[in-house]
Amino acid sequence: MEKVILNNGVEMPWIGMGVFRMDNNEETVEAIETALRIGYRHIDTAAYYFNEEAVAQAIRQSGVPREEIFITTKLWNDDQRSGKILEAFECSLQKLDTDYVDLYLIHWPVADRFVHSWQVLETIYKSGRARAIGVSNFKQHHLETLLKSTEIIPAVNQIELHPYLNQQDEVNYCLQHGIRPEAWSPFAAGKPELFQEPLLNELAAKYRKTPAQIILRWDYQRKIVTIPKSSHANRLAENIDIFNFELTGEEIDLINTLNRNERVGSDPDHFNF
Ligand SMILES: NC(=O)c1ccc[n+]([C@@H]2O[C@H](COP(=O)([O-])OP(=O)(O)OC[C@H]3O[C@@H](n4cnc5c(N)ncnc54)[C@H](OP(=O)(O)O)[C@@H]3O)[C@@H](O)[C@H]2O)c1
């Protein structure tokens, strides 16, 4: 698995396994174990996914050493509102059965709270219990506020990003400021229409790949980390097999024309959770 170097020197695999909407049950553990067996070394979870314990169980059962795996988890909104940030972080560590995470993210920019939350994340980072800290669902104006009032530049901004929402301005802003963009719902949460796009299918035929692989390669060539979710071994394998072909600049531009500024999730300026 190829890795990107974050702004503090920490290495992060370009592709991780997203584990949202997977419950804490046998199937989840099995899917994560499968992913680790076939080469995944990066798992994206969150306190809100209620499966940090399943992640820990899968890692234990896989036999892959903890230090080989890049684990991201996230601070949930209610914990920002209550101010119990350190407690929430410690709870995640306990559930993940580890004494550090590789990346700790603020899950959503809770208005009037996120600057304070970031300052607490900075203390966590300095304590060595998070190798990197970052944000999620931050628009440019949220990042501008953060950069004006805090010390550490986020290592990552994890945002909704797929061909129907290519986020080019946000990606440019992040890259210009040393913040690594990371795509959540890279397949628009599995929208069938996206996989049926004629352009993606033409490129898939040309490169003997699948539309999913074309999308993930488009992300990679745009310098974006991705965390596709799958519970199927064949798809998990497919989703990391993107490092042996290259799209042309013209093809990247063509995929960019599929943009509709269409979200599958909430707008970070108008979320109600
Ligand atoms: N920070 C945030 O606010 C936030 C929000 C949402 C998600 N996330 C993160 O992003 C991750 C991914 O997003 P997501 O789970 O919403 O959606 P996604 O990765 O865009 O799509 C997942 C869907 O695509 C299907 N799929 C996966 N690989 C495929 C392939 N090769 N071919 C065809 N279908 C395929 C999956 O089906 P099967 O599982 O049946 O294979 C599933 O239905 C999450 O798991 C989570 O870690 C973060």
Tab-separated table of C-alpha atoms and ligand atoms in Angstrom, residues 17-22 44-46 49 74 76 105 107-108 136-137 158-160 162 183-191 195 210 212-213 216 227-232 234-236 238-239 264, ligand 1:
chain	number	residue	atom	x	y	z
A	17	MET	CA	-11.259	0.893	4.904
A	18	GLY	CA	-14.270	2.956	5.956
A	19	VAL	CA	-16.391	1.185	8.554
A	20	PHE	CA	-19.469	3.420	8.849
A	21	ARG	CA	-22.828	1.624	8.869
A	22	MET	CA	-21.192	-1.600	10.038
A	44	ASP	CA	-11.445	4.811	9.394
A	45	THR	CA	-13.846	4.624	12.332
A	46	ALA	CA	-15.513	7.127	14.679
A	49	TYR	CA	-20.074	4.506	14.393
A	74	LYS	CA	-13.355	10.997	15.473
A	76	TRP	CA	-18.498	13.286	18.109
A	105	LEU	CA	-10.504	14.172	13.803
A	107	HIS	CA	-16.123	14.950	13.126
A	108	TRP	CA	-18.172	18.106	12.307
A	136	SER	CA	-13.750	16.580	9.015
A	137	ASN	CA	-16.511	18.371	7.145
A	158	GLN	CA	-12.012	14.535	5.605
A	159	ILE	CA	-14.926	15.698	3.439
A	160	GLU	CA	-17.667	14.255	1.292
A	162	HIS	CA	-17.050	11.869	-5.247
A	183	ALA	CA	-12.712	11.699	0.573
A	184	TRP	CA	-15.607	10.179	2.500
A	185	SER	CA	-18.327	8.389	0.527
A	186	PRO	CA	-16.003	8.218	-2.507
A	187	PHE	CA	-18.735	6.199	-4.297
A	188	ALA	CA	-21.513	8.594	-3.189
A	189	ALA	CA	-22.422	5.904	-0.631
A	190	GLY	CA	-22.813	3.300	-3.404
A	191	LYS	CA	-25.259	5.192	-5.660
A	195	PHE	CA	-21.324	3.122	-11.201
A	210	THR	CA	-13.982	-1.275	-12.796
A	212	ALA	CA	-15.027	1.933	-8.718
A	213	GLN	CA	-11.307	1.658	-9.478
A	216	LEU	CA	-10.409	5.792	-6.660
A	227	ILE	CA	-11.706	5.408	2.606
A	228	PRO	CA	-14.181	3.312	0.580
A	229	LYS	CA	-16.411	1.005	2.608
A	230	SER	CA	-17.184	-2.567	1.585
A	231	SER	CA	-18.218	-5.695	3.435
A	232	HIS	CA	-17.247	-7.944	0.501
A	234	ASN	CA	-13.787	-9.144	-3.722
A	235	ARG	CA	-14.664	-5.447	-3.544
A	236	LEU	CA	-12.210	-4.794	-0.725
A	238	GLU	CA	-10.691	-4.324	-5.984
A	239	ASN	CA	-10.619	-1.048	-4.060
A	264	VAL	CA	-25.377	12.419	-0.204
B	1	LIG	N1	-16.479	12.139	8.236
B	1	LIG	C1	-17.746	11.917	7.941
B	1	LIG	O1	-18.641	12.713	8.279
B	1	LIG	C2	-18.117	10.684	7.188
B	1	LIG	C3	-19.414	10.535	6.682
B	1	LIG	C4	-19.723	9.379	5.968
B	1	LIG	C5	-18.745	8.413	5.764
B	1	LIG	N2	-17.490	8.580	6.304
B	1	LIG	C6	-16.435	7.550	6.105
B	1	LIG	O2	-16.323	7.242	4.729
B	1	LIG	C7	-16.455	5.833	4.544
B	1	LIG	C8	-17.008	5.518	3.171
B	1	LIG	O3	-18.226	6.166	2.934
B	1	LIG	P1	-19.624	5.383	2.800
B	1	LIG	O4	-19.553	4.156	3.613
B	1	LIG	O5	-20.688	6.368	3.100
B	1	LIG	O6	-19.778	5.084	1.264
B	1	LIG	P2	-18.889	4.656	-0.006
B	1	LIG	O7	-17.573	4.123	0.411
B	1	LIG	O8	-18.954	5.793	-0.951
B	1	LIG	O9	-19.781	3.513	-0.615
B	1	LIG	C9	-20.020	2.316	0.055
B	1	LIG	C10	-20.999	1.523	-0.784
B	1	LIG	O10	-20.407	1.170	-2.028
B	1	LIG	C11	-20.405	-0.240	-2.174
B	1	LIG	N3	-19.120	-0.633	-2.767
B	1	LIG	C12	-17.891	-0.636	-2.172
B	1	LIG	N4	-16.937	-1.002	-3.026
B	1	LIG	C13	-17.551	-1.244	-4.208
B	1	LIG	C14	-17.093	-1.659	-5.468
B	1	LIG	N5	-15.804	-1.898	-5.703
B	1	LIG	N6	-18.016	-1.830	-6.454
B	1	LIG	C15	-19.320	-1.601	-6.242
B	1	LIG	N7	-19.828	-1.194	-5.050
B	1	LIG	C16	-18.941	-1.008	-4.041
B	1	LIG	C17	-20.588	-0.804	-0.786
B	1	LIG	O11	-21.286	-2.024	-0.823
B	1	LIG	P3	-20.817	-3.342	-0.011
B	1	LIG	O12	-20.400	-2.925	1.378
B	1	LIG	O13	-22.057	-4.167	-0.025
B	1	LIG	O14	-19.699	-3.934	-0.798
B	1	LIG	C18	-21.447	0.260	-0.118
B	1	LIG	O15	-22.799	0.090	-0.439
B	1	LIG	C19	-17.363	5.423	5.714
B	1	LIG	O16	-17.366	4.035	5.942
B	1	LIG	C20	-16.763	6.243	6.830
B	1	LIG	O17	-15.589	5.618	7.324
B	1	LIG	C21	-17.168	9.705	6.983
